[in-house]
Amino acid sequence: MDRDTILILDFGSQYTQLIARRIRESKVYFKILPYHTPISEIKSLKPKGIILSGGPASVYDKMAPQGEVQIFKLNIPILAICYGMQWMVYALEGNVVQADKQEYGKTSIEILNSSSLFQNLKKNFLVWMSHGDYITEIPSGFEVIAQSVNTPVAGIMNKEKKLYGVQFHPEVTHTNYGDEIIKNYLYEICNCSPIWNMKSFLESACEDIKKTVGKKKVFCALSGGVDSSTVAVLINKAIGEQLTCIFIDNGLLRKDEAERVIRVFKNSFNINLVWVDAKKSFLKKLHKVINPEEKRKIIGREFISVFEKEAAKLDGVEFLAQGTLYPDVIESVSIKGPSAIIKTHHNVGGLPSTMKLKLIEPLRDLFKDEVRLLAEELNLPDEIVWQHPFPGPGLGVRIIGEITEERLRILRESDYIVDQEIRNSGLYRDVWQAFAVLLPIKTVGVMGDKRTYEYVIAIRVVQSYDGMTADWVSLPSDVLDRMTNRIINEVMGVNRVVYDITSKPPGTIEWE
């Protein structure tokens, strides 16, 4: 299926994923690649436009990221943002120097030229700046189209070559008319059509899966969550009986999770399903492991080990399908640019290099909210579509410290109560995630006139749009009361409950 594609070259900006969201919200397909992507690969993608992201470096530093200068000769419209604009100027023999006055935060800019980029906008409006360098000389053929008090070159254009640059960040919500600027670039300058949606994604994804897999067989890592469930139904739609789903009970699942998954997929979908009880092997490998990164990698390796053993029982299985999402990739590895690694996701950075199965990850460029839309397009039941995210390593990263069967019992029962009370209060669809965390400490308490020395449970409830950022939810006191009373009274081994009021950032949604 032919589709308009915008290529984002990532120079390490913390806002790269926001650029992607704005493009996606404009119903245009995007692809993110590292800034140093070879020109041959860029040409092969036939992008309708190229966006150069911002980044933390200074272009005049020796180790500053430098892209392929030839992209400016491709006759493809380019929008360069912040560092991207400075690199474009630098690469085309303009001049960039350290600014006397840095600009961070909201700044008013003045539009000097009603170019296609700024058409139908006010002459003055607020934008979000984040830079310590500025341009003192623009390359030949360019003109200045915007300025601020401290930045005489806040926007530039070479109309003939379709090259545009802005010193501010149109992708952040703090910039007035940011959406309009991006849409002007997409629609007016690149001539993209707003036709990309979940229906078109479904069609193109099925075509890609068929082309990739051919006549070979695929194993799908099915956990029962919305991500892996959507992958399973999507691939089943594309290749039918060539797919076998494998559900591994690793001992790190929520209460009644295994029974629910088997019930839903055996009764509702015509999908081959293999159930494997691997609790003992996972817990043995995790024995006395405390480091969260090591936990994630052990779980990832053990998953693949089990998959490969099961795949060996079937002829022609060459692919492993996973529900990897874009935020997983961003947080796990900096394959798209020089961004910092936050944590390894078991299905991204935790996979062993010796893995024999080839990966197929059709949701890799989607955000969680988009996966839900795709799941609805595939007619998955609401109990799957709208369930809260559950991490691939499961309860293993919600037990801080060593994982034991006793700690798993305590956390599983506590988490079940949190889930029940959120549902009973009518808040389940209003929050992004609600779960319990077991802390590796014990505190003194008094129960039945006796001294106790038991574990602490933390409750975590957050609201988010796509999992990249999150705010803690101020739950009604009566809901917290019921959760706390039930956990302490119904779960043996707990005598204290605390509530996590940390947003992301600075924290992550999961504790490990």
XYZ file of C-alpha atoms in Angstrom:
512
model
C 0.000 0.000 0.000
C 1.395 3.385 -1.018
C 1.474 5.993 1.717
C 3.078 9.357 2.330
C 6.048 9.014 4.664
C 7.808 11.673 6.709
C 11.300 10.735 7.812
C 12.498 12.026 11.198
C 16.276 12.037 11.627
C 16.976 11.936 15.369
C 19.896 14.038 16.645
C 19.178 13.080 20.260
C 16.313 15.385 21.173
C 14.186 14.630 24.218
C 11.276 15.805 22.047
C 11.744 13.443 19.088
C 8.794 11.301 20.182
C 6.668 14.456 20.379
C 7.495 15.274 16.756
C 6.339 11.781 15.884
C 3.089 12.226 17.806
C 2.265 15.503 16.078
C 2.814 13.891 12.679
C 0.732 10.871 13.627
C -2.049 13.103 14.974
C -2.015 14.848 11.591
C -2.792 11.433 10.042
C 0.525 11.128 8.233
C 2.887 8.148 8.530
C 6.388 8.702 9.934
C 9.590 6.759 10.366
C 12.363 7.632 12.843
C 15.976 6.873 11.962
C 19.363 7.934 13.408
C 20.866 11.200 12.168
C 23.700 9.278 10.466
C 21.415 7.111 8.292
C 23.132 6.583 4.901
C 21.801 8.640 2.022
C 21.064 5.450 0.073
C 18.646 4.266 2.776
C 16.984 7.686 2.928
C 16.440 7.610 -0.844
C 15.028 4.090 -0.731
C 12.267 5.197 1.650
C 11.114 7.899 -0.796
C 10.013 10.285 1.962
C 7.710 13.190 1.148
C 9.601 15.241 3.745
C 12.471 15.057 6.224
C 12.487 16.536 9.730
C 15.786 17.115 11.521
C 15.203 16.901 15.276
C 16.791 18.964 17.992
C 19.601 17.687 20.184
C 21.804 18.600 23.161
C 25.085 19.121 21.277
C 26.728 22.207 19.782
C 27.439 21.868 16.060
C 30.928 23.325 16.350
C 32.063 20.655 18.872
C 34.342 17.946 17.519
C 32.037 15.119 18.609
C 28.779 16.810 17.543
C 26.441 14.591 15.489
C 26.659 15.340 11.764
C 24.192 13.979 9.236
C 24.523 13.336 5.499
C 24.982 16.751 3.824
C 23.672 15.279 0.567
C 20.107 15.306 1.927
C 19.964 19.007 1.104
C 20.361 18.121 -2.593
C 17.510 15.597 -2.740
C 14.843 18.184 -3.541
C 12.847 16.845 -0.577
C 11.276 19.452 1.752
C 13.195 19.640 5.019
C 12.085 21.104 8.340
C 15.023 21.531 10.707
C 14.248 22.101 14.397
C 16.601 23.691 16.972
C 19.889 21.717 16.714
C 18.672 20.384 13.379
C 18.425 23.947 12.083
C 21.872 24.815 13.452
C 23.377 21.752 11.800
C 21.688 22.626 8.490
C 23.133 26.137 8.667
C 26.562 24.827 9.684
C 26.566 22.155 6.939
C 25.625 24.753 4.305
C 28.446 27.098 5.387
C 26.524 29.461 7.637
C 27.766 30.354 11.109
C 26.662 29.177 14.567
C 28.171 30.460 17.831
C 27.524 30.249 21.547
C 24.862 32.765 22.580
C 25.508 35.539 25.086
C 21.999 35.030 26.432
C 20.542 31.529 26.406
C 16.851 30.979 25.743
C 14.952 28.348 27.698
C 11.195 28.366 28.078
C 8.463 30.499 26.567
C 9.573 33.281 24.248
C 7.630 35.613 21.985
C 8.645 35.511 18.318
C 7.802 37.832 15.447
C 6.992 36.452 11.985
C 8.875 38.445 9.326
C 7.660 36.570 6.264
C 4.294 34.906 5.717
C 5.886 31.795 4.236
C 3.985 28.554 3.735
C 5.342 27.407 7.094
C 3.683 30.259 8.974
C 0.649 30.863 6.787
C -2.572 31.902 8.565
C -0.724 32.549 11.850
C -0.561 35.710 13.933
C 2.486 37.931 13.525
C 3.502 37.513 17.176
C 3.017 34.464 19.392
C 4.695 32.436 22.145
C 7.000 29.517 21.371
C 9.120 27.116 23.421
C 12.862 27.733 23.146
C 15.632 25.480 24.440
C 19.055 26.499 23.113
C 22.393 27.970 24.121
C 23.726 28.620 20.602
C 22.437 30.897 17.887
C 22.958 31.637 14.210
C 24.954 34.717 13.248
C 25.122 34.108 9.495
C 22.671 32.229 7.319
C 23.763 30.273 4.221
C 23.457 31.674 0.719
C 19.924 31.491 -0.664
C 18.230 31.619 2.747
C 16.190 34.397 4.326
C 15.182 35.052 7.918
C 11.450 34.526 8.440
C 11.174 34.830 12.257
C 12.995 36.476 15.145
C 12.818 36.951 18.907
C 14.346 39.538 21.218
C 17.409 37.384 21.972
C 17.437 35.353 18.748
C 17.651 37.402 15.552
C 17.410 34.190 13.508
C 14.479 32.227 14.942
C 13.290 30.938 11.572
C 14.830 30.615 8.108
C 13.771 29.515 4.638
C 15.253 28.669 1.282
C 12.054 28.592 -0.739
C 13.686 27.380 -3.938
C 15.255 24.338 -2.275
C 12.315 23.778 0.116
C 14.519 24.059 3.200
C 13.007 25.448 6.409
C 14.382 25.859 9.895
C 13.040 27.003 13.271
C 15.047 27.629 16.409
C 12.048 26.852 18.641
C 10.123 23.603 19.188
C 6.751 23.505 17.390
C 6.184 19.949 18.627
C 5.697 20.870 22.312
C 2.340 22.014 23.632
C 3.905 25.198 25.047
C 4.337 26.563 21.509
C 1.262 28.409 20.311
C 0.241 27.290 16.816
C 2.731 24.407 16.961
C 0.204 22.007 15.430
C -0.566 24.516 12.700
C 3.124 24.923 11.861
C 3.624 21.168 11.564
C 0.453 20.772 9.504
C 1.565 23.609 7.223
C 4.812 21.751 6.683
C 3.086 18.416 6.078
C 0.187 19.572 3.922
C 1.316 22.783 2.215
C 5.047 22.186 1.798
C 5.282 18.379 1.529
C 1.846 17.904 -0.073
C 1.030 14.997 2.245
C -2.544 13.766 2.501
C -4.114 13.147 5.938
C -5.114 9.569 5.190
C -3.024 7.520 7.648
C -5.230 5.906 10.305
C -5.650 2.558 12.011
C -7.552 1.126 9.067
C -4.761 2.041 6.656
C -2.157 0.850 9.174
C -3.973 -2.473 9.453
C -3.926 -2.942 5.681
C -0.249 -2.003 5.298
C 0.792 -4.043 8.359
C -0.869 -7.157 6.953
C 0.936 -6.634 3.645
C 4.276 -6.158 5.429
C 3.762 -9.299 7.530
C 2.921 -11.419 4.478
C 5.951 -10.071 2.610
C 8.304 -10.639 5.560
C 7.099 -14.083 6.572
C 6.341 -15.649 3.198
C 5.447 -19.320 3.741
C 7.331 -19.622 7.037
C 5.706 -20.012 10.450
C 5.520 -17.486 13.288
C 5.442 -17.896 17.041
C 3.709 -15.089 18.904
C 4.575 -14.225 22.490
C 1.069 -13.958 23.932
C 0.708 -12.529 27.433
C -2.950 -11.542 27.292
C -2.185 -7.832 27.444
C -3.519 -5.489 24.783
C -0.146 -5.282 22.979
C 0.546 -8.980 22.490
C -3.158 -9.744 21.958
C -3.338 -7.159 19.180
C -0.190 -8.582 17.589
C -1.637 -12.093 17.745
C -4.932 -11.164 16.090
C -3.182 -8.931 13.536
C -0.742 -11.640 12.457
C -3.496 -14.237 12.465
C -5.447 -11.985 10.113
C -2.406 -11.725 7.835
C -1.171 -15.337 7.704
C -3.785 -17.468 9.511
C -2.616 -20.982 10.395
C 1.045 -20.072 9.895
C 0.789 -18.492 13.346
C 1.088 -20.357 16.638
C 0.655 -18.372 19.841
C 2.566 -19.420 22.896
C 1.472 -18.419 26.367
C 4.166 -18.837 28.996
C 3.205 -18.889 32.645
C 6.444 -17.573 34.103
C 5.159 -17.350 37.659
C 5.208 -13.547 37.453
C 1.631 -13.067 36.293
C -1.297 -11.364 37.990
C -3.928 -13.364 39.829
C -6.019 -15.566 37.486
C -4.117 -14.209 34.453
C -3.324 -17.585 32.909
C -6.891 -18.829 33.181
C -8.256 -15.617 31.635
C -5.911 -15.693 28.634
C -6.634 -19.333 27.847
C -10.386 -18.735 28.186
C -10.459 -15.662 25.946
C -8.250 -16.954 23.153
C -9.501 -20.530 23.018
C -13.138 -19.486 23.115
C -13.132 -16.220 21.140
C -10.425 -16.600 18.482
C -9.523 -19.333 16.037
C -5.840 -19.172 16.936
C -3.401 -22.009 17.631
C -2.454 -21.676 21.309
C 0.282 -23.497 23.209
C 0.338 -23.116 27.002
C 3.647 -23.670 28.816
C 4.084 -23.882 32.582
C 7.576 -22.462 33.107
C 7.206 -21.060 36.633
C 9.970 -23.204 38.126
C 12.596 -22.363 35.484
C 11.987 -18.589 35.685
C 12.045 -18.451 39.479
C 15.174 -20.607 39.584
C 17.001 -18.230 37.214
C 15.819 -15.211 39.261
C 16.879 -16.690 42.607
C 18.622 -14.027 44.733
C 18.789 -11.570 41.800
C 18.277 -8.001 43.034
C 19.474 -5.664 40.253
C 16.450 -4.584 38.130
C 18.370 -4.523 34.846
C 19.675 -8.024 35.507
C 16.126 -9.176 36.293
C 14.830 -7.833 33.007
C 17.612 -9.436 30.997
C 17.232 -12.805 32.735
C 13.499 -12.773 32.070
C 14.117 -11.826 28.429
C 16.672 -14.588 27.933
C 14.467 -17.200 29.615
C 11.496 -16.187 27.471
C 13.546 -16.728 24.331
C 14.947 -20.000 25.647
C 11.433 -21.352 26.212
C 10.259 -20.024 22.853
C 13.095 -21.697 21.000
C 12.453 -25.023 22.715
C 8.787 -24.863 21.766
C 9.564 -23.636 18.241
C 11.881 -26.603 17.716
C 8.860 -28.874 18.102
C 7.274 -27.354 14.983
C 8.624 -27.396 11.438
C 9.258 -24.143 9.609
C 9.081 -21.700 12.540
C 11.525 -18.869 11.842
C 9.911 -15.804 13.419
C 9.091 -14.632 16.912
C 6.376 -11.958 17.096
C 6.294 -9.534 20.016
C 4.171 -6.598 21.121
C 7.026 -4.102 21.312
C 5.799 -0.485 21.254
C 7.558 2.756 20.413
C 7.940 3.903 24.071
C 9.623 0.526 24.815
C 12.180 1.224 22.112
C 12.787 4.806 23.232
C 13.395 3.751 26.855
C 15.474 0.686 26.049
C 17.969 1.486 23.329
C 19.175 4.513 21.472
C 18.982 2.901 18.030
C 17.155 5.921 16.656
C 19.617 8.526 17.837
C 22.041 9.494 20.617
C 19.337 9.404 23.311
C 19.939 8.164 26.839
C 18.988 4.597 27.802
C 16.475 4.679 30.657
C 15.806 0.995 31.229
C 15.930 -2.229 29.261
C 12.599 -3.723 28.260
C 12.741 -7.514 28.221
C 11.443 -7.612 24.667
C 13.839 -4.968 23.340
C 17.250 -4.708 24.981
C 16.970 -7.897 27.019
C 17.089 -10.350 24.129
C 20.184 -12.543 23.792
C 22.448 -12.040 20.780
C 22.414 -15.818 20.181
C 18.653 -15.915 19.589
C 17.917 -18.060 16.521
C 14.394 -16.799 15.819
C 13.960 -13.645 13.740
C 11.930 -10.907 15.375
C 8.770 -9.473 13.881
C 7.332 -6.476 15.728
C 4.443 -4.916 13.777
C 3.527 -2.437 16.543
C 7.050 -1.110 17.005
C 6.194 2.404 15.778
C 2.888 2.728 17.657
C 1.984 4.325 20.971
C -0.271 2.590 23.488
C -3.372 4.639 22.674
C -2.922 3.804 19.003
C -2.666 0.093 19.804
C -6.055 0.318 21.515
C -7.516 1.892 18.364
C -6.001 -0.898 16.280
C -7.371 -3.496 18.707
C -10.851 -2.038 18.275
C -10.376 -2.126 14.497
C -9.592 -5.844 14.913
C -12.720 -6.321 17.067
C -10.928 -7.459 20.203
C -13.170 -7.586 23.308
C -13.194 -4.613 25.698
C -11.676 -6.662 28.528
C -8.524 -6.912 26.405
C -8.614 -3.518 24.675
C -9.020 -1.400 27.788
C -7.058 -3.323 30.378
C -4.235 -1.427 32.015
C -0.662 -1.913 30.732
C 1.254 -4.756 32.354
C 5.062 -4.904 32.003
C 6.632 -7.765 30.069
C 8.688 -8.869 33.111
C 5.401 -8.917 35.040
C 5.433 -8.826 38.819
C 9.195 -9.355 38.675
C 9.711 -5.592 38.337
C 7.062 -4.772 40.928
C 8.909 -6.659 43.642
C 11.813 -4.465 44.661
C 14.744 -6.707 45.427
C 14.750 -10.495 45.524
C 11.839 -12.414 43.989
C 10.481 -15.282 46.102
C 7.268 -17.305 45.976
C 6.152 -15.746 49.269
C 6.714 -12.208 47.993
C 4.903 -13.067 44.775
C 1.916 -14.326 46.773
C 1.776 -11.122 48.814
C 2.096 -8.846 45.799
C -0.337 -10.843 43.649
C -3.085 -10.654 46.293
C -2.410 -6.971 47.003
C -2.427 -6.066 43.315
C -5.711 -7.931 42.833
C -7.315 -5.805 45.546
C -6.047 -2.562 43.981
C -7.472 -3.646 40.623
C -10.828 -4.643 42.146
C -11.273 -1.385 44.041
C -10.358 0.764 41.017
C -12.966 -1.118 38.998
C -15.570 -0.968 41.781
C -15.090 2.802 42.085
C -15.756 3.317 38.361
C -12.287 4.774 37.794
C -10.726 1.980 35.739
C -11.200 3.644 32.346
C -10.251 7.055 33.780
C -6.693 6.122 34.820
C -3.768 4.767 32.827
C -2.456 2.274 35.353
C -3.207 1.183 38.914
C -1.108 -1.459 40.639
C 0.727 -2.515 43.784
C 4.467 -2.690 44.448
C 6.113 -4.780 47.160
C 8.923 -2.963 48.971
C 11.916 -4.917 50.311
C 11.484 -3.604 53.846
C 9.483 -4.574 56.911
C 7.997 -2.210 59.459
C 6.620 -2.552 62.955
C 2.848 -2.583 63.351
C 0.146 -3.508 65.842
C -2.578 -5.962 64.847
C -4.928 -7.562 67.397
C -2.915 -6.034 70.260
C 0.154 -7.875 69.007
C 3.363 -6.508 67.558
C 3.856 -7.268 63.851
C 6.872 -6.916 61.625
C 5.671 -7.209 58.035
C 6.117 -5.938 54.469
C 5.108 -2.573 53.006
C 2.912 -2.312 49.894
C 3.048 0.823 47.720
C 0.054 1.721 45.561
C 0.791 3.388 42.229
C -1.989 5.036 40.178
C -1.087 7.288 37.241
C -2.707 9.110 34.357
C -0.968 9.273 30.983
C -1.626 9.814 27.300
C 0.915 7.478 25.772
C 3.160 6.245 28.578
C 5.997 8.658 27.757
C 5.010 10.994 30.595
C 2.599 10.445 33.499
C 1.047 12.240 36.461
C 0.043 10.580 39.720
C -3.696 10.430 40.348
C -5.230 11.953 43.458
C -7.582 9.101 44.350
C -10.650 9.802 46.516
C -9.832 9.123 50.152
C -12.573 6.509 50.472
C -11.053 4.495 47.609
C -7.613 4.614 49.251
C -9.233 3.656 52.562
C -10.847 0.561 51.079
C -7.652 -0.486 49.302
C -5.567 -0.054 52.433
C -7.993 -1.792 54.787
C -8.488 -4.743 52.465
C -4.766 -5.242 51.807
C -3.862 -5.153 55.495
C -6.800 -7.327 56.555
C -6.833 -9.816 53.664
C -3.167 -10.234 52.718
C -1.052 -12.092 55.256
C 2.394 -10.494 55.533
C 1.496 -6.801 55.077
C 0.999 -4.244 57.855
C 1.567 -0.948 56.061
C 0.409 0.659 52.789
C 1.858 3.823 51.206
C 0.822 5.833 48.122
C 3.277 6.867 45.380
C 2.853 10.525 44.364
C 5.757 10.707 41.889
C 5.186 11.802 38.290
C 7.098 10.658 35.185
C 9.548 12.294 34.925
C 11.385 12.298 37.308
C 10.236 8.756 38.111
C 9.193 6.036 35.671
C 5.740 4.478 35.861
C 7.095 1.130 37.025
C 9.435 1.115 39.994
C 12.046 -1.021 38.234
